[in-house]
Coordinates of C-alpha atoms in Angstrom, one line a residue:
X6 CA 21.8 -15.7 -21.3
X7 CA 22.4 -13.1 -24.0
X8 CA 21.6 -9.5 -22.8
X9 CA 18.9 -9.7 -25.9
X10 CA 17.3 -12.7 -24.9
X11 CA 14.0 -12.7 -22.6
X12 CA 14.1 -14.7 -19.3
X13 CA 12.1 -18.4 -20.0
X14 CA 8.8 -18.3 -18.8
X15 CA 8.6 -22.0 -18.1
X16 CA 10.8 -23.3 -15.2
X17 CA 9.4 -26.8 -14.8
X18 CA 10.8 -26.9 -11.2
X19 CA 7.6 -24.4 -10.0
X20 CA 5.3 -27.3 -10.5
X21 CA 7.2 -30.5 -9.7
X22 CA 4.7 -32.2 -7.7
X23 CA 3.2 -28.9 -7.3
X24 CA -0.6 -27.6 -8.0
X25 CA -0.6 -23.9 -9.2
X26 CA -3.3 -22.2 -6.6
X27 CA -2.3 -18.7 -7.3
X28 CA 1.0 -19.5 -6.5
X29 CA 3.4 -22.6 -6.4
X30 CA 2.6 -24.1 -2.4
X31 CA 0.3 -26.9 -2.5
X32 CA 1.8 -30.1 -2.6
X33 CA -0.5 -32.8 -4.2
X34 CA -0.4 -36.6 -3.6
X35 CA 1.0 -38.1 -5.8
X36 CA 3.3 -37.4 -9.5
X37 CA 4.0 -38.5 -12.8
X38 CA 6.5 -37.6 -15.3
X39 CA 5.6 -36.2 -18.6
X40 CA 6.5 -37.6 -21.7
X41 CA 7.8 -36.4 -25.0
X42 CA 5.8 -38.7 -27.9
X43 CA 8.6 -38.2 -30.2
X44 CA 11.9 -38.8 -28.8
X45 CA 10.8 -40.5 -24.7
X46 CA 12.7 -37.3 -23.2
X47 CA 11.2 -37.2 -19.8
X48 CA 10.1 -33.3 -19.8
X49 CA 9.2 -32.8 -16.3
X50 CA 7.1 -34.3 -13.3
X51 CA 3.8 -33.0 -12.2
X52 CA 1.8 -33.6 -9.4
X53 CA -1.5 -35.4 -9.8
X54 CA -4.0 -34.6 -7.6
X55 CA -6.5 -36.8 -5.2
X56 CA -10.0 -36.5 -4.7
X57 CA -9.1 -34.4 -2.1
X58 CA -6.7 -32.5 -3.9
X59 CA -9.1 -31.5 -5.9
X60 CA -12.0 -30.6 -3.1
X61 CA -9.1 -28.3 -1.5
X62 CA -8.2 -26.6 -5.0
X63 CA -12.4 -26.0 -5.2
X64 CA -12.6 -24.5 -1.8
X65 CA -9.8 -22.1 -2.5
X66 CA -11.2 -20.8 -5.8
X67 CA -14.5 -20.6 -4.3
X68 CA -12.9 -18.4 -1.5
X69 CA -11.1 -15.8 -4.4
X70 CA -14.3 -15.8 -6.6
X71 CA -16.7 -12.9 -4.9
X72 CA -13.5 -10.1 -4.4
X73 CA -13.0 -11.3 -8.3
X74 CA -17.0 -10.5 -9.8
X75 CA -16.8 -7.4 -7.9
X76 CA -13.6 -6.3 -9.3
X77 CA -14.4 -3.2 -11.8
X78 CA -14.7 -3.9 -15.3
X79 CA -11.7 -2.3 -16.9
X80 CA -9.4 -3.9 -13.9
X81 CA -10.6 -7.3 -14.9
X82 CA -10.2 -6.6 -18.9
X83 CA -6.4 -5.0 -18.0
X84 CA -5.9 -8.6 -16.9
X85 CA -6.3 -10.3 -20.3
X86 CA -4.5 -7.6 -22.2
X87 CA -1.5 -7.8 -20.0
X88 CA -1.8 -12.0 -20.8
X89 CA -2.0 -11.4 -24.2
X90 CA 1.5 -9.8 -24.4
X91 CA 2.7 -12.3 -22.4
X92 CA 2.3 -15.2 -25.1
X93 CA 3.9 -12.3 -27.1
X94 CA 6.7 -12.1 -25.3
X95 CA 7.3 -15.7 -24.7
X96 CA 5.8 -17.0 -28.3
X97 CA 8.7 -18.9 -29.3
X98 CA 9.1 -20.6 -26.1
X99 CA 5.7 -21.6 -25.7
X100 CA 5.3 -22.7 -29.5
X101 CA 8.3 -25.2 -29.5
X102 CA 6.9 -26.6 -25.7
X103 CA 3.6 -27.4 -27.3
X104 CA 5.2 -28.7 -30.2
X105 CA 7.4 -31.0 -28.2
X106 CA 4.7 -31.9 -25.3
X107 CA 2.0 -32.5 -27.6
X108 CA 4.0 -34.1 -30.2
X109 CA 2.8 -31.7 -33.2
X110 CA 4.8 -30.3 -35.6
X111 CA 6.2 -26.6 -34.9
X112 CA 3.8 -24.6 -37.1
X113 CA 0.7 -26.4 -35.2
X114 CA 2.0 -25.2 -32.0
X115 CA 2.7 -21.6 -33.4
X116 CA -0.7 -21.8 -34.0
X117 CA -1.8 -22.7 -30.8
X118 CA 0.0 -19.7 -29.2
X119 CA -1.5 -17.4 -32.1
X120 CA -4.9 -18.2 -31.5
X121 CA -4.4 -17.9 -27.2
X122 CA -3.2 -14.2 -27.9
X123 CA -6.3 -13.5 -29.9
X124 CA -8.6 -15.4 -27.1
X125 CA -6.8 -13.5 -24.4
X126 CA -7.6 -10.1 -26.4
X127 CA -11.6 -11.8 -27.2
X128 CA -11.9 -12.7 -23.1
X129 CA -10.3 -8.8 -22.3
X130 CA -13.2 -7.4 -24.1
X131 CA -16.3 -9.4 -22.2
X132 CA -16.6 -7.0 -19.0
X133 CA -17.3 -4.0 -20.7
X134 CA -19.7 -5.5 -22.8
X135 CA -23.3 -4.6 -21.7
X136 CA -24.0 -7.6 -19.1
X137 CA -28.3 -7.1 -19.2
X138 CA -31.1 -5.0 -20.9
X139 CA -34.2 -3.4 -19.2
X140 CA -37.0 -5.3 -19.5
X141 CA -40.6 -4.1 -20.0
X142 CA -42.5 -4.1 -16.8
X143 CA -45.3 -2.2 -15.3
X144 CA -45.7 1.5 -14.3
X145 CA -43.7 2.1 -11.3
X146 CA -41.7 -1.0 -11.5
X147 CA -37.9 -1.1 -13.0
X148 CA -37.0 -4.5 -14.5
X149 CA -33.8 -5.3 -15.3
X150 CA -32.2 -9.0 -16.6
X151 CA -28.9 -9.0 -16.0
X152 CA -25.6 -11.6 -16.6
X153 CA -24.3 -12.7 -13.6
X154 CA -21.0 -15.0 -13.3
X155 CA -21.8 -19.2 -12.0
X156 CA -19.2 -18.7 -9.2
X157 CA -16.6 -21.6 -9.9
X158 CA -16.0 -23.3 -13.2
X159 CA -14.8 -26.5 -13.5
X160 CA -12.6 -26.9 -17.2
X161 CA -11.8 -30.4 -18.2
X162 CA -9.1 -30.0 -21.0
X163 CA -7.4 -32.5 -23.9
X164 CA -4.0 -33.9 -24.7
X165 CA -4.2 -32.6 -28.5
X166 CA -4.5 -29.0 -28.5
X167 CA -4.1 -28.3 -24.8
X168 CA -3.3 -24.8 -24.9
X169 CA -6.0 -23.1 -27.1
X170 CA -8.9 -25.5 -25.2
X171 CA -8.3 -25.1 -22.2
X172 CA -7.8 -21.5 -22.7
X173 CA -11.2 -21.1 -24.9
X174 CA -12.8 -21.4 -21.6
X175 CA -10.3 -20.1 -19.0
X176 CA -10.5 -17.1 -20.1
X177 CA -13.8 -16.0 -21.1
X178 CA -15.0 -17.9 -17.7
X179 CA -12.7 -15.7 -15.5
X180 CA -13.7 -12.6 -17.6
X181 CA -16.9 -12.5 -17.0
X182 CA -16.6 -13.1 -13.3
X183 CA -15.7 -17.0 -12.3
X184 CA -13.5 -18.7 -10.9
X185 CA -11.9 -20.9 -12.5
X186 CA -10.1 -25.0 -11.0
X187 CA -8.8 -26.3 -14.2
X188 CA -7.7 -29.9 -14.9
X189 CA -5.7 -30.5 -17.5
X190 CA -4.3 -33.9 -19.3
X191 CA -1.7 -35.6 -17.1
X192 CA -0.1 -36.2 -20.8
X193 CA 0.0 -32.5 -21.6
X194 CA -0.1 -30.8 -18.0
X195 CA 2.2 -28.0 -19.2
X196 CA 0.6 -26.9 -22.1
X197 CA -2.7 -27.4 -21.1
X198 CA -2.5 -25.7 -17.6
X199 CA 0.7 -24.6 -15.9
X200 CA 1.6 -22.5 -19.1
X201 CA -1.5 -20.5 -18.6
X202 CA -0.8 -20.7 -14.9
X203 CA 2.2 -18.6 -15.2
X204 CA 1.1 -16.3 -18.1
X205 CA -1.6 -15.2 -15.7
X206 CA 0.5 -15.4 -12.4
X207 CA 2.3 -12.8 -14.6
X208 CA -0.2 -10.7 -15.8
X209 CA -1.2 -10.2 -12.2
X210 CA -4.1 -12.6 -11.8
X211 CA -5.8 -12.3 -8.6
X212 CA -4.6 -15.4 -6.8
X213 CA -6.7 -18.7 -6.2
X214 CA -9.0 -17.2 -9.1
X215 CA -7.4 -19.5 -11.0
X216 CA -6.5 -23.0 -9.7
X217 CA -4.6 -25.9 -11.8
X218 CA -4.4 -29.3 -11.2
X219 CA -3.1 -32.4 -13.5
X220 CA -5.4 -35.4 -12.1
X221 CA -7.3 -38.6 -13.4
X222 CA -10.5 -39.4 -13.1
X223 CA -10.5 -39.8 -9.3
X224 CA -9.8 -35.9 -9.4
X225 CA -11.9 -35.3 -12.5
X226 CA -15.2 -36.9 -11.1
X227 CA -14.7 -35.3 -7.7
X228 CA -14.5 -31.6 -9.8
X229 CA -17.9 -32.8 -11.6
X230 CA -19.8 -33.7 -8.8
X231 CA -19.0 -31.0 -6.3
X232 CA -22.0 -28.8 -5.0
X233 CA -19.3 -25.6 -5.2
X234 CA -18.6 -26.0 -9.1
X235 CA -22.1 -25.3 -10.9
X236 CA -20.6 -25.4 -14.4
X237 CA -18.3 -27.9 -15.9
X238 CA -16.5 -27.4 -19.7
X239 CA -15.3 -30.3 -20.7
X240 CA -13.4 -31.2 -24.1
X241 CA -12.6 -34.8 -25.1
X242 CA -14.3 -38.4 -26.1
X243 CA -17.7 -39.5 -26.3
X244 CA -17.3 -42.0 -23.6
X245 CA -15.7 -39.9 -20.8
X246 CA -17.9 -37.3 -21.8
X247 CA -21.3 -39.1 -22.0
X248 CA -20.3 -39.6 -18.1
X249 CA -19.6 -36.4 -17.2
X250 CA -22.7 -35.3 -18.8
X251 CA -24.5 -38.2 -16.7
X252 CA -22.8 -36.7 -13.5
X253 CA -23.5 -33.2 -13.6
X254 CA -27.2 -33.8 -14.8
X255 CA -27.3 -36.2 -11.1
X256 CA -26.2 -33.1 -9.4
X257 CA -28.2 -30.7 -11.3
X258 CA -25.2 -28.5 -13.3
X259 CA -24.6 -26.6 -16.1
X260 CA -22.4 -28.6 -18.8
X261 CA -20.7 -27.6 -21.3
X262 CA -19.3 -30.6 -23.8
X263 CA -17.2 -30.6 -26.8
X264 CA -16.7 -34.2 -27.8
X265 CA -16.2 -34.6 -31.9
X266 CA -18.4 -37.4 -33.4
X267 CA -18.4 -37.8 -37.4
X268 CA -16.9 -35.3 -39.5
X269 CA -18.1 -35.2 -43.1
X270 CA -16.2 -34.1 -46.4
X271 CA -18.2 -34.1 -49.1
X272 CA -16.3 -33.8 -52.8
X273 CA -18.5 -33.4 -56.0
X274 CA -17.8 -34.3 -59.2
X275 CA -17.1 -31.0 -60.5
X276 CA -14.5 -30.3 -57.9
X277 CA -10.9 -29.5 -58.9
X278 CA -9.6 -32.8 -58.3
X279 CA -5.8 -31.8 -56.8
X280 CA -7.3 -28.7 -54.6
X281 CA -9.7 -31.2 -53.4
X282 CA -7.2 -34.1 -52.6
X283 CA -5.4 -31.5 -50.6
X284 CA -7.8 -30.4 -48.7
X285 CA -8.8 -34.0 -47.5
X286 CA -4.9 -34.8 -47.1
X287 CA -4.9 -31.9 -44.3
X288 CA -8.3 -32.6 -42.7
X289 CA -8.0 -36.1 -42.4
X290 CA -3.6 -36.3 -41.6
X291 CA -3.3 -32.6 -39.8
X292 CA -1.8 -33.3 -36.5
X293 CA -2.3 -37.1 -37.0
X294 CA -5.8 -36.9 -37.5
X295 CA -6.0 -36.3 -33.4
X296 CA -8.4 -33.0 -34.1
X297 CA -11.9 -33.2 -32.7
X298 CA -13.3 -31.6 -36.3
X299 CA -10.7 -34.2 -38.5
X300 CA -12.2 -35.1 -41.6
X301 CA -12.9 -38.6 -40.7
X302 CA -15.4 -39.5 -44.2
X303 CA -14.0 -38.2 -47.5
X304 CA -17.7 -38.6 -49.2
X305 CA -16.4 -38.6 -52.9
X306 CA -18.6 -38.8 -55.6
X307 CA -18.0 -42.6 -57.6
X308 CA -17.3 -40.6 -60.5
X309 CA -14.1 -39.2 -59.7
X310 CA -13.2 -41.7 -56.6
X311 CA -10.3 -43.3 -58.4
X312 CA -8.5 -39.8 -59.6
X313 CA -9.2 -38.6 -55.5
X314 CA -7.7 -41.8 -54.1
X315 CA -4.7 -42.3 -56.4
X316 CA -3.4 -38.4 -55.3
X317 CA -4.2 -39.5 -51.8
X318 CA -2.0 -42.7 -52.1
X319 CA 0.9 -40.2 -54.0
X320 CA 0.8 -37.9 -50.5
X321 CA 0.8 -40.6 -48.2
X322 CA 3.4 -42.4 -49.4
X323 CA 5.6 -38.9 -49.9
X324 CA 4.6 -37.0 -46.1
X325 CA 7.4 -37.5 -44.1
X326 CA 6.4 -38.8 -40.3
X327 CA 8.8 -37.9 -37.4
X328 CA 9.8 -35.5 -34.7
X329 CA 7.1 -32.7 -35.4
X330 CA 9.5 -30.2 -33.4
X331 CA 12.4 -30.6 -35.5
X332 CA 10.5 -28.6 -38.2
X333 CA 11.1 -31.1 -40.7
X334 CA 8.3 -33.5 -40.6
X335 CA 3.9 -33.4 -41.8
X336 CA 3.3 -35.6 -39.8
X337 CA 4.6 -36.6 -35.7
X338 CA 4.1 -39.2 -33.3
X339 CA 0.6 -40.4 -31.8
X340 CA 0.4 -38.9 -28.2
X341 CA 1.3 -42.0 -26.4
X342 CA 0.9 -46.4 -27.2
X343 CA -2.2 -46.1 -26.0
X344 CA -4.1 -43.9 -28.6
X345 CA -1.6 -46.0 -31.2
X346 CA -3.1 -49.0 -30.3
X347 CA -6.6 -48.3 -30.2
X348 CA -6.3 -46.5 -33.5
X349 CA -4.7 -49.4 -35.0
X350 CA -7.4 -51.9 -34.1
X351 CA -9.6 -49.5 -35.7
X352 CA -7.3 -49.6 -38.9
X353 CA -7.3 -53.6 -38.6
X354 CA -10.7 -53.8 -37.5
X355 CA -12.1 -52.0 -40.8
X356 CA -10.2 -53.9 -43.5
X357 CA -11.7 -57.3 -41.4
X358 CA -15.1 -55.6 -42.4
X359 CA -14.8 -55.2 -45.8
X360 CA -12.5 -51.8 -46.1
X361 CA -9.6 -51.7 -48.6
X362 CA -5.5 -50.9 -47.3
X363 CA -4.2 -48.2 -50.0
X364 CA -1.5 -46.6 -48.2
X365 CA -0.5 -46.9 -44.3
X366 CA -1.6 -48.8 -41.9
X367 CA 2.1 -49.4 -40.3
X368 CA 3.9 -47.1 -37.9
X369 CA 7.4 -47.2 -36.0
X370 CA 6.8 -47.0 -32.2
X371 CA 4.3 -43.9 -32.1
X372 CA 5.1 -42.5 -35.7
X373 CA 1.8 -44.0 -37.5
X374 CA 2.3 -43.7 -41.4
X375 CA -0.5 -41.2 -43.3
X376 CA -3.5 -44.1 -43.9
X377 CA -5.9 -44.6 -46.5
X378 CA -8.8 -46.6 -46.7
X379 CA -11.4 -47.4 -49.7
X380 CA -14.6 -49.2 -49.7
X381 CA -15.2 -47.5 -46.6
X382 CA -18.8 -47.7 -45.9
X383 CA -21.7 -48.2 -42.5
X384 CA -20.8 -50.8 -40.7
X385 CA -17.1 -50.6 -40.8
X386 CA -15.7 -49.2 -37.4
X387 CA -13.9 -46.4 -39.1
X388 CA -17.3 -45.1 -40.9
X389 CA -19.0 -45.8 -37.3
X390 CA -16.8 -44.4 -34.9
X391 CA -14.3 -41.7 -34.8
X392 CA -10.7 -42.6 -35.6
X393 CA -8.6 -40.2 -33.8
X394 CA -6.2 -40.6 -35.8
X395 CA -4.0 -40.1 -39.1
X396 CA -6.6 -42.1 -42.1
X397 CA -8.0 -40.9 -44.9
X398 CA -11.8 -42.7 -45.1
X399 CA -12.9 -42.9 -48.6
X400 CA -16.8 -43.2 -49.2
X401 CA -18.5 -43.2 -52.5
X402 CA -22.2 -42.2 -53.5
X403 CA -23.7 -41.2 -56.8
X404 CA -26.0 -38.4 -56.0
X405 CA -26.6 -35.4 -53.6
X406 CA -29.4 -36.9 -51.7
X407 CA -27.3 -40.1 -50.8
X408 CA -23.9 -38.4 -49.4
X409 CA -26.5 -35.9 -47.3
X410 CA -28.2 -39.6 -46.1
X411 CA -24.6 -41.1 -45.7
X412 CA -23.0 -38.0 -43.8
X413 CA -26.5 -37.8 -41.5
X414 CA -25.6 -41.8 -40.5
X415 CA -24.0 -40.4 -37.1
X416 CA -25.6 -39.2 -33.6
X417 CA -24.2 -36.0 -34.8
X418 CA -20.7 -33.8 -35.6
X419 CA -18.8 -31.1 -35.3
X420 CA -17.6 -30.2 -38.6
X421 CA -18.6 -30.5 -42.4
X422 CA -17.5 -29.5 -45.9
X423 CA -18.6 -29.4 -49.1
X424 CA -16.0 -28.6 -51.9
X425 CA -17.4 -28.0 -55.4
X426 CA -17.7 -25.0 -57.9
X427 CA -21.2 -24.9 -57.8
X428 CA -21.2 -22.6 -54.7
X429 CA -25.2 -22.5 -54.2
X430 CA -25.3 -26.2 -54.8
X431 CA -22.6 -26.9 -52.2
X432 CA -24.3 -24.2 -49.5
X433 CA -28.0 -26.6 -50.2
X434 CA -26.4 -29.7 -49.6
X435 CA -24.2 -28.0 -46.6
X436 CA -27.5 -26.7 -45.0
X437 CA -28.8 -30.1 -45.2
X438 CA -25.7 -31.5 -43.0
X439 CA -26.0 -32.3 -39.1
X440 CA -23.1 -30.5 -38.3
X441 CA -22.9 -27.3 -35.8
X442 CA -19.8 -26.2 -38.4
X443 CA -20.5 -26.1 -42.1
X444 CA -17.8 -25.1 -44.7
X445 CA -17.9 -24.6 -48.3
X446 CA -14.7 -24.9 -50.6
X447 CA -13.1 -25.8 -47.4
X448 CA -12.0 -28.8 -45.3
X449 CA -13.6 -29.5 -41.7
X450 CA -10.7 -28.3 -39.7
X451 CA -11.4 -24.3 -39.2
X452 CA -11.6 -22.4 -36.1
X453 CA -11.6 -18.7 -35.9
X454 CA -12.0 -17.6 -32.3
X455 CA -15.0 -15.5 -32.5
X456 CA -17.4 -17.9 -34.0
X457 CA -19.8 -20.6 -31.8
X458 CA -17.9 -23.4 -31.7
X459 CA -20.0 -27.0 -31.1
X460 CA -22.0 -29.0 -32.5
X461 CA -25.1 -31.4 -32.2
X462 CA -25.3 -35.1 -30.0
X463 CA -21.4 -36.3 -30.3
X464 CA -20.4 -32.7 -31.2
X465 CA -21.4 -31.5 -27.7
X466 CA -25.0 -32.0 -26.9
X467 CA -25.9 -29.1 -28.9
X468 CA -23.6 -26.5 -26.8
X469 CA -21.3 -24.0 -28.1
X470 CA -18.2 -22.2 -26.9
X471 CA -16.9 -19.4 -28.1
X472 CA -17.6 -15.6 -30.2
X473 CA -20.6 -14.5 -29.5
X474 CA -22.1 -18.0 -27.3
X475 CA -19.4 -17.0 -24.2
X476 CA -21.5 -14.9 -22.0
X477 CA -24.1 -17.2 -22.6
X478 CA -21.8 -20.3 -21.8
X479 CA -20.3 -18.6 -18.8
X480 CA -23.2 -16.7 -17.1
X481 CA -26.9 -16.9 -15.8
X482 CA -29.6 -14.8 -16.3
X483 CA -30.9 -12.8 -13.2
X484 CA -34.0 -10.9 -12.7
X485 CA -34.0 -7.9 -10.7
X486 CA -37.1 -5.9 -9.7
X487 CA -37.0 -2.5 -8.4
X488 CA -40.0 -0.4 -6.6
X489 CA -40.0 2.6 -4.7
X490 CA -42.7 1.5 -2.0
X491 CA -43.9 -1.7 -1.0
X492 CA -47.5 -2.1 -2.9
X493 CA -50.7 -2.9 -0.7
X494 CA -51.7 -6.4 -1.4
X495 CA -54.6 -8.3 -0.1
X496 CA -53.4 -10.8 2.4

């Protein structure tokens, strides 16, 4: 090593078959190798934990939590700060990990370490935010509402951007006072967990605050339905997380779910037709289209859908698909055969029902060529259900009404856009949209950090994470009455 260079942060060795409980001792049941989508390189083993596994790694955060929410405010926001600077330190590191683990392409896993520094320095500033207000009350009687943390909480991260959500709600949770067991994706166990793991063992994190263990769903069920977990924050697909939900309402929880559902682009006729095409290139392609706010319906009006299509054919057939981390691809691989195969039935499956082949619709072992598809309309399985994956869906209409009644044809979405000149004609249509994320002149994949993120039915049951919805997310209201003698009453 270079007297200039900085000492790697990541030494897989620490959690070879290991669960990180504040340090590197507990030994789980089983393991698993992780994968690299683009080249096979085997990247590491993890441990994958047991239901009982998991019941131990509750128990010990439970034990940390109290000492935690009764650590002074400033102590607890040094915490973050010093994280912060840790994905500062390490940025290039962790950026080309992600991009390899994840199989993105480099810039996307820049990003990822970009936005955790910013939710790191977000989650720092919680505790000395005001955690009540005095509430009216009668003479001779103080009454105060005040925040108070759940105790554990119970994060259930993705394989697609690991890092910044599982982080979203790491950190704000164990801010405000939680602990926190998080299970990450056995596919991305690294980025999604034991990354954070050792930027907080190094920014001196309490230990057992924060406990991390890689699991299925033998570990993930026995996280949700544990009587010392009151909250669970889950991220992922509509099925897994309409069973969570079902779960923690049995044992009477708190959830919080982020699932995705049907992402709306709506293009006018007015729009600038090569701004607009780009825009829907990146929303629906970005990362392989495996973004929980993708673009999955292009809504463009029938009067410039040819011009729109023909520059979406020109891209696809020109964006070159490969190893994401060798920084000279658009496009990598699909996460793993699975996720390949299921979106390529959904490919097939739509041009059986009447959709129209344009561009795609072939890959080369996980590399799945940029997709388009016209004459995309209800009833085809890639207008029904989300993709998840790298296809352009083209949908016509002829008035405003019609691609507000076509976009509403969902149980619900995260994201929506509306690109056209007309900026107050775009924001009436937009407000029209059931989305919990409405953009105008924009495509559907934004996220800034500080603003609710969520969405209604498939977005996430109406929840939100993030900007100013954290301390609501991650705390309860408690009433506290105050008197200086006890009254006379007439029992």
């Amino acid at each position: 090593m270079g007297m200039s260079e900085k000492p790697g942060l990541l030494d897989h060795r620490l959690w070879a078959g290991k669960a990180f409980d504040g340090a590197w001792q507990t030994t789980l049941s089983g393991e698993r190798n992780v994968t690299e989508p683009a080249t096979g390189q085997v990247l590491g083993t993890v441990g994958i934990a047991s239901a009982a596994d998991m019941q131990a790694a509750i128990g010990r955060a439970a034990q940390a939590q109290a000492a935690w929410a009764a650590t002074g405010p400033r102590e607890r926001a040094a915490v973050f700060h010093r994280a912060a600077s840790m994905f500062e330190q390490h940025f290039d590191e962790l950026a080309l990990h992600i991009a390899r683990e994840t199989g993105g392409i480099l810039p996307k896993g820049q990003h990822e370490v970009r936005e955790a520094i910013t939710l790191c320095h977000l989650a720092a500033g919680l505790p000395l935010q005001a955690q009540g207000q005095v509430l009216p009350s009668t003479p001779g009687r103080l009454s105060i509402a005040r925040r108070v943390p759940h105790g554990v909480v119970g994060v259930i991260s993705p394989f697609n951007f690991p890092l910044i959500l599982g982080l979203r709600s790491v950190a704000p949770a164990l801010a405000l006072g939680n602990a926190v067991v998080l299970k990450p994706d056995t596919r991305t166990p690294v980025s999604g967990g034991f990354m954070m793991a050792r930027v907080f063992e190094e920014a001196g994190l309490p230990k057992g605050l924060l406990q991390v263990v890689p699991g299925d769903a033998e570990a993930g069920e026995a996280l949700v339905v544990d009587a010392r977990v009151p909250m669970i924050a889950f991220t992922g697909s509509p099925t897994v997380g309409r069973r969570i939900g079902a779960l923690a309402g049995q044992h009477l929880k708190k959830v919080s779910l982020e699932l995705g559902g049907a992402n709306n682009l709506i293009i006018l006729e007015d729009a600038d037709l090569d701004a607009a095409a780009s825009a829907a290139a990146f929303g629906a392609w970005f990362h392989q289209g495996q973004i929980c706010m993708a673009s999955n319906r292009i809504l463009v009006h029938e009067s410039i859908a040819e011009a729109i299509l023909q520059r979406l054919v020109g891209k696809a057939a020109h964006l070159p698909v490969g190893d994401g981390a060798s920084g000279q691809v658009a496009l990598g691989p699909m996460i793993d055969a699975k996720q390949l195969q299921r979106f390529d039935s959904v490919i097939k499956d739509s041009v059986a029902q009447g959709a129209t082949l344009e561009a795609g619709g072939t890959h080369e072992g996980l590399r799945y060529k940029p997709t388009v598809l016209s004459g995309v309309k209800p009833g085809v399985r890639s207008f029904d259900e989300e993709p998840f994956g790298p296809v352009a869906n083209l949908v016509t209409f002829r008035t405003d009404d019609e691609a507000v009644q076509l976009a509403n044809t969902s149980q619900g979405g995260l994201a929506a856009a509306v690109i056209s000149p007309n900026v107050g004609r775009a924001l009436a249509l937009g407000q029209r949209l059931r989305a919990g994320m409405v953009h105008i002149n924009d495509q559907t994949v934004n996220d800034e950090c500080t603003n609710p993120f969520g969405g209604p039915g498939l977005g996430g049951n109406g929840s939100s994470v993030g900007g100013p919805a954290d301390i609501d997310e991650y705390t309860q209201w408690q009433w506290i009455t105050v008197k200086d003698t006890v009254p006379a009453f007439p029992f």
